[in-house]
Short mmCIF file of C-alpha atoms in Angstrom, two decimals:
data_model
loop_
_atom_site.label_atom_id
_atom_site.label_comp_id
_atom_site.label_asym_id
_atom_site.label_seq_id
_atom_site.Cartn_x
_atom_site.Cartn_y
_atom_site.Cartn_z
CA GLN A 204 -16.50 11.60 23.27
CA GLN A 205 -17.38 11.57 19.59
CA GLN A 206 -15.55 14.48 17.99
CA VAL A 207 -17.59 14.56 14.77
CA LYS A 208 -21.27 13.68 14.54
CA GLN A 209 -22.81 12.95 11.14
CA SER A 210 -26.41 12.65 9.98
CA PRO A 211 -28.42 11.12 8.50
CA GLN A 212 -27.16 7.56 8.65
CA SER A 213 -28.78 6.80 5.29
CA LEU A 214 -30.37 8.86 2.57
CA ILE A 215 -32.48 8.05 -0.49
CA VAL A 216 -32.73 10.69 -3.20
CA GLN A 217 -34.30 10.65 -6.63
CA LYS A 218 -32.08 11.24 -9.64
CA GLY A 219 -31.73 14.96 -10.21
CA GLY A 220 -32.50 15.82 -6.60
CA ILE A 221 -30.33 17.46 -3.97
CA SER A 222 -28.56 15.30 -1.37
CA ILE A 223 -27.71 17.01 1.91
CA ILE A 224 -25.51 15.49 4.61
CA ASN A 225 -24.75 17.26 7.86
CA CYS A 226 -21.89 17.16 10.33
CA ALA A 227 -21.21 18.83 13.65
CA TYR A 228 -17.90 19.01 15.48
CA GLU A 229 -16.86 19.65 19.04
CA ASN A 230 -13.34 21.03 19.02
CA THR A 231 -12.96 24.62 17.81
CA ALA A 232 -9.29 23.94 17.18
CA PHE A 233 -10.07 21.91 14.05
CA ASP A 234 -8.90 23.78 10.96
CA TYR A 235 -9.63 21.52 8.00
CA PHE A 236 -12.87 19.78 7.11
CA PRO A 237 -12.87 17.27 4.24
CA TRP A 238 -15.55 15.04 2.83
CA TYR A 239 -14.68 11.57 1.62
CA GLN A 240 -16.59 9.29 -0.74
CA GLN A 241 -16.30 5.55 -0.35
CA PHE A 242 -17.56 2.85 -2.69
CA PRO A 243 -17.93 -0.75 -1.51
CA GLY A 244 -14.60 -2.54 -1.35
CA LYS A 245 -12.62 0.67 -1.87
CA GLY A 246 -10.81 3.05 0.42
CA PRO A 247 -12.22 6.55 1.02
CA ALA A 248 -11.40 9.13 -1.64
CA LEU A 249 -11.20 12.86 -0.99
CA LEU A 250 -14.17 14.63 -2.56
CA ILE A 251 -13.97 18.23 -1.40
CA ALA A 252 -12.59 20.08 1.61
CA ILE A 253 -12.95 23.46 3.32
CA ARG A 254 -11.08 25.59 5.86
CA PRO A 255 -12.97 27.61 8.47
CA ASP A 256 -12.05 30.98 6.99
CA VAL A 257 -14.65 30.55 4.24
CA SER A 258 -18.36 29.79 4.50
CA GLU A 259 -18.82 27.91 1.27
CA LYS A 260 -16.82 26.00 -1.30
CA LYS A 261 -18.15 24.64 -4.55
CA GLU A 262 -16.60 22.10 -6.90
CA GLY A 263 -18.84 21.03 -9.73
CA ARG A 264 -22.02 19.53 -8.29
CA PHE A 265 -20.54 19.34 -4.78
CA THR A 266 -20.77 22.20 -2.27
CA ILE A 267 -19.63 22.46 1.33
CA SER A 268 -21.43 24.95 3.54
CA PHE A 269 -19.62 25.86 6.74
CA ASN A 270 -21.06 27.56 9.83
CA LYS A 271 -18.22 28.31 12.22
CA SER A 272 -20.37 29.75 15.01
CA ALA A 273 -22.64 26.70 15.03
CA LYS A 274 -19.69 24.31 14.56
CA GLN A 275 -21.50 22.64 11.70
CA PHE A 276 -20.77 21.90 8.07
CA SER A 277 -22.70 20.16 5.36
CA LEU A 278 -22.26 18.57 1.96
CA HIS A 279 -24.73 19.35 -0.81
CA ILE A 280 -24.80 17.23 -3.93
CA MET A 281 -26.75 18.96 -6.68
CA ASP A 282 -28.39 17.05 -9.53
CA SER A 283 -27.68 13.77 -7.75
CA GLN A 284 -26.89 10.83 -10.04
CA PRO A 285 -27.05 7.04 -9.49
CA GLY A 286 -23.26 7.02 -9.78
CA ASP A 287 -23.14 9.16 -6.63
CA SER A 288 -24.53 6.23 -4.64
CA ALA A 289 -21.83 5.59 -2.05
CA THR A 290 -21.03 6.18 1.60
CA TYR A 291 -19.93 9.69 2.48
CA PHE A 292 -17.81 10.58 5.49
CA CYS A 293 -17.12 13.99 6.92
CA ALA A 294 -13.95 14.52 8.88
CA ALA A 295 -12.16 17.14 10.93
CA PHE A 296 -8.44 17.69 11.29
CA LYS A 297 -5.99 19.81 13.20
CA GLY A 298 -2.32 19.81 12.45
CA ASN A 299 -1.23 19.44 16.06
CA PHE A 300 -3.40 16.36 16.44
CA ASN A 301 -1.93 14.85 13.30
CA LYS A 302 -4.98 12.75 12.65
CA PHE A 303 -8.44 12.93 11.22
CA TYR A 304 -11.60 12.40 13.20
CA PHE A 305 -14.25 10.86 10.97
CA GLY A 306 -18.01 10.93 11.19
CA SER A 307 -19.91 7.66 11.21
CA GLY A 308 -20.88 7.91 7.54
CA THR A 309 -23.99 8.40 5.41
CA LYS A 310 -25.03 5.79 2.91
CA LEU A 311 -26.51 7.60 -0.08
CA ASN A 312 -28.74 5.80 -2.57
CA VAL A 313 -29.75 7.77 -5.65
CA LYS A 314 -32.74 6.19 -7.34
CA PRO A 315 -32.86 6.34 -11.17
CA ASP B 298 -0.56 2.62 -10.64
CA THR B 299 0.94 5.27 -8.39
CA GLY B 300 -1.68 5.18 -5.63
CA VAL B 301 -1.51 3.62 -2.18
CA SER B 302 -1.51 -0.16 -2.33
CA GLN B 303 -2.29 -2.66 0.40
CA ASN B 304 -1.76 -6.40 0.62
CA PRO B 305 -3.43 -8.71 1.09
CA ARG B 306 -6.86 -7.38 0.22
CA HIS B 307 -8.58 -10.04 2.26
CA LYS B 308 -7.36 -12.17 5.14
CA ILE B 309 -9.27 -14.88 6.97
CA THR B 310 -7.62 -16.28 10.06
CA LYS B 311 -8.45 -18.29 13.12
CA ARG B 312 -8.57 -16.72 16.55
CA GLY B 313 -5.18 -16.73 18.18
CA GLN B 314 -3.17 -16.57 14.96
CA ASN B 315 -0.85 -13.72 14.01
CA VAL B 316 -1.43 -11.69 10.87
CA THR B 317 0.63 -9.06 9.05
CA PHE B 318 -0.55 -6.48 6.55
CA ARG B 319 1.53 -4.39 4.20
CA CYS B 320 1.03 -0.87 2.91
CA ASP B 321 2.98 0.77 0.10
CA PRO B 322 2.38 4.53 0.14
CA ILE B 323 2.67 6.95 -2.73
CA SER B 324 6.41 7.14 -3.29
CA GLU B 325 7.06 10.78 -2.40
CA HIS B 326 4.80 10.79 0.65
CA ASN B 327 6.62 10.90 3.97
CA ARG B 328 3.59 10.50 6.23
CA LEU B 329 1.79 7.18 6.55
CA TYR B 330 -1.32 6.47 8.60
CA TRP B 331 -3.14 3.31 9.68
CA TYR B 332 -6.87 3.32 10.36
CA ARG B 333 -9.40 0.68 11.33
CA GLN B 334 -12.91 0.74 9.94
CA THR B 335 -15.74 -1.45 11.19
CA LEU B 336 -19.02 -1.95 9.38
CA GLY B 337 -21.16 1.16 9.35
CA GLN B 338 -18.50 3.34 10.96
CA GLY B 339 -15.96 5.85 9.81
CA PRO B 340 -12.24 5.10 9.91
CA GLU B 341 -10.63 5.26 13.36
CA PHE B 342 -7.05 6.41 13.70
CA LEU B 343 -4.57 3.79 14.89
CA THR B 344 -1.10 5.19 14.33
CA TYR B 345 1.02 7.32 12.03
CA PHE B 346 4.59 7.59 10.83
CA GLN B 347 6.64 10.46 9.58
CA ASN B 348 9.34 8.82 7.54
CA GLU B 349 10.47 5.86 9.67
CA ALA B 350 9.46 7.38 13.01
CA GLN B 351 6.22 6.28 14.63
CA LEU B 352 5.01 9.55 16.12
CA GLU B 353 1.65 8.67 17.60
CA LYS B 354 -0.37 5.64 18.61
CA SER B 355 -4.05 5.55 19.47
CA ARG B 356 -5.27 4.06 22.71
CA LEU B 357 -7.20 1.69 20.41
CA LEU B 358 -3.88 0.09 19.56
CA SER B 359 -3.43 -2.61 22.19
CA ASP B 360 -0.08 -4.23 22.83
CA ARG B 361 -1.08 -7.00 20.42
CA PHE B 362 -0.73 -4.51 17.58
CA SER B 363 2.59 -3.33 16.23
CA ALA B 364 3.47 -1.24 13.22
CA GLU B 365 6.75 -0.56 11.52
CA ARG B 366 7.97 1.51 8.65
CA PRO B 367 11.58 0.54 8.00
CA LYS B 368 13.53 3.04 5.92
CA GLY B 369 10.48 5.26 5.67
CA SER B 370 9.03 3.39 2.73
CA PHE B 371 6.43 0.63 3.07
CA SER B 372 4.79 -0.14 6.38
CA THR B 373 3.57 -3.29 8.07
CA LEU B 374 0.87 -3.72 10.67
CA GLU B 375 1.01 -6.91 12.71
CA ILE B 376 -1.71 -8.22 14.97
CA GLN B 377 -0.70 -10.94 17.37
CA ARG B 378 -3.08 -13.46 18.97
CA THR B 379 -6.01 -12.22 16.89
CA GLU B 380 -9.44 -11.94 18.47
CA GLN B 381 -12.85 -11.88 16.83
CA GLY B 382 -13.14 -8.22 17.75
CA ASP B 383 -10.18 -7.49 15.48
CA SER B 384 -12.34 -8.25 12.43
CA ALA B 385 -12.45 -5.02 10.46
CA MET B 386 -11.13 -3.22 7.41
CA TYR B 387 -7.60 -1.91 7.97
CA LEU B 388 -6.91 1.16 5.91
CA CYS B 389 -3.61 2.80 5.11
CA ALA B 390 -3.26 6.39 3.96
CA SER B 391 -0.32 8.55 3.01
CA SER B 392 0.35 12.25 2.62
CA GLN B 393 3.12 14.71 1.99
CA PHE B 394 4.32 16.70 4.96
CA SER B 395 3.89 19.92 3.03
CA SER B 396 0.21 19.18 2.46
CA TYR B 397 -0.46 16.85 5.35
CA ASN B 398 -4.16 17.48 5.27
CA GLU B 399 -4.73 15.64 2.04
CA GLN B 400 -4.52 11.96 2.79
CA PHE B 401 -4.76 9.37 0.04
CA PHE B 402 -6.22 6.06 1.11
CA GLY B 403 -5.45 2.58 -0.08
CA PRO B 404 -8.17 0.01 -0.81
CA GLY B 405 -7.81 -1.59 2.61
CA THR B 406 -7.27 -5.09 3.95
CA ARG B 407 -10.39 -6.81 5.20
CA LEU B 408 -9.62 -9.07 8.15
CA THR B 409 -12.02 -11.77 9.28
CA VAL B 410 -11.17 -13.61 12.48
CA LEU B 411 -13.07 -16.87 12.90
#
């Protein structure tokens, strides 16, 4: 059973536009939800993360929106730039599980 | 560079050969994780260590796979009798126990089994 489902698989956005990536999770025991950014040939790098006691977290152009009742969370990239072109992964974590469950990834292409 | 390092970055081997990868975590991190990532997929958990103790192994980790972390420092992942299905990116990540949520990933080792 896939613990974290991510969509869309790929996304094309014009420079300056808003990129939105969605994730849904199954296990209500998860208590930490990060987003990772991965460039080709590199390992994933932590972008922003949220805990379920808040509904939104913003860091610069990146915002996570969290809906606990729907078991969904999303990443919004405002004023998207060509340098944001990368693959983005959502993940879910619970301390007792001691591991992350990753989504399948979204390849974002920001057109200049 | 004080980040997580992995060697080699690329490995091409023939089916049936053994391969070993190395991960050097961030020096003060006591937790170390191994993941496998195939094309178009997110990383999948393989195993993790707290200091030198291997505390959990995924069912994905067949008996051909073994990992060690002697003295709680660097770690090695060995794959014996490689199969074409083992072709993937093998990622290592480390974290501090006090902030175990924040994992820092290395650049990965890309394995190609011919």
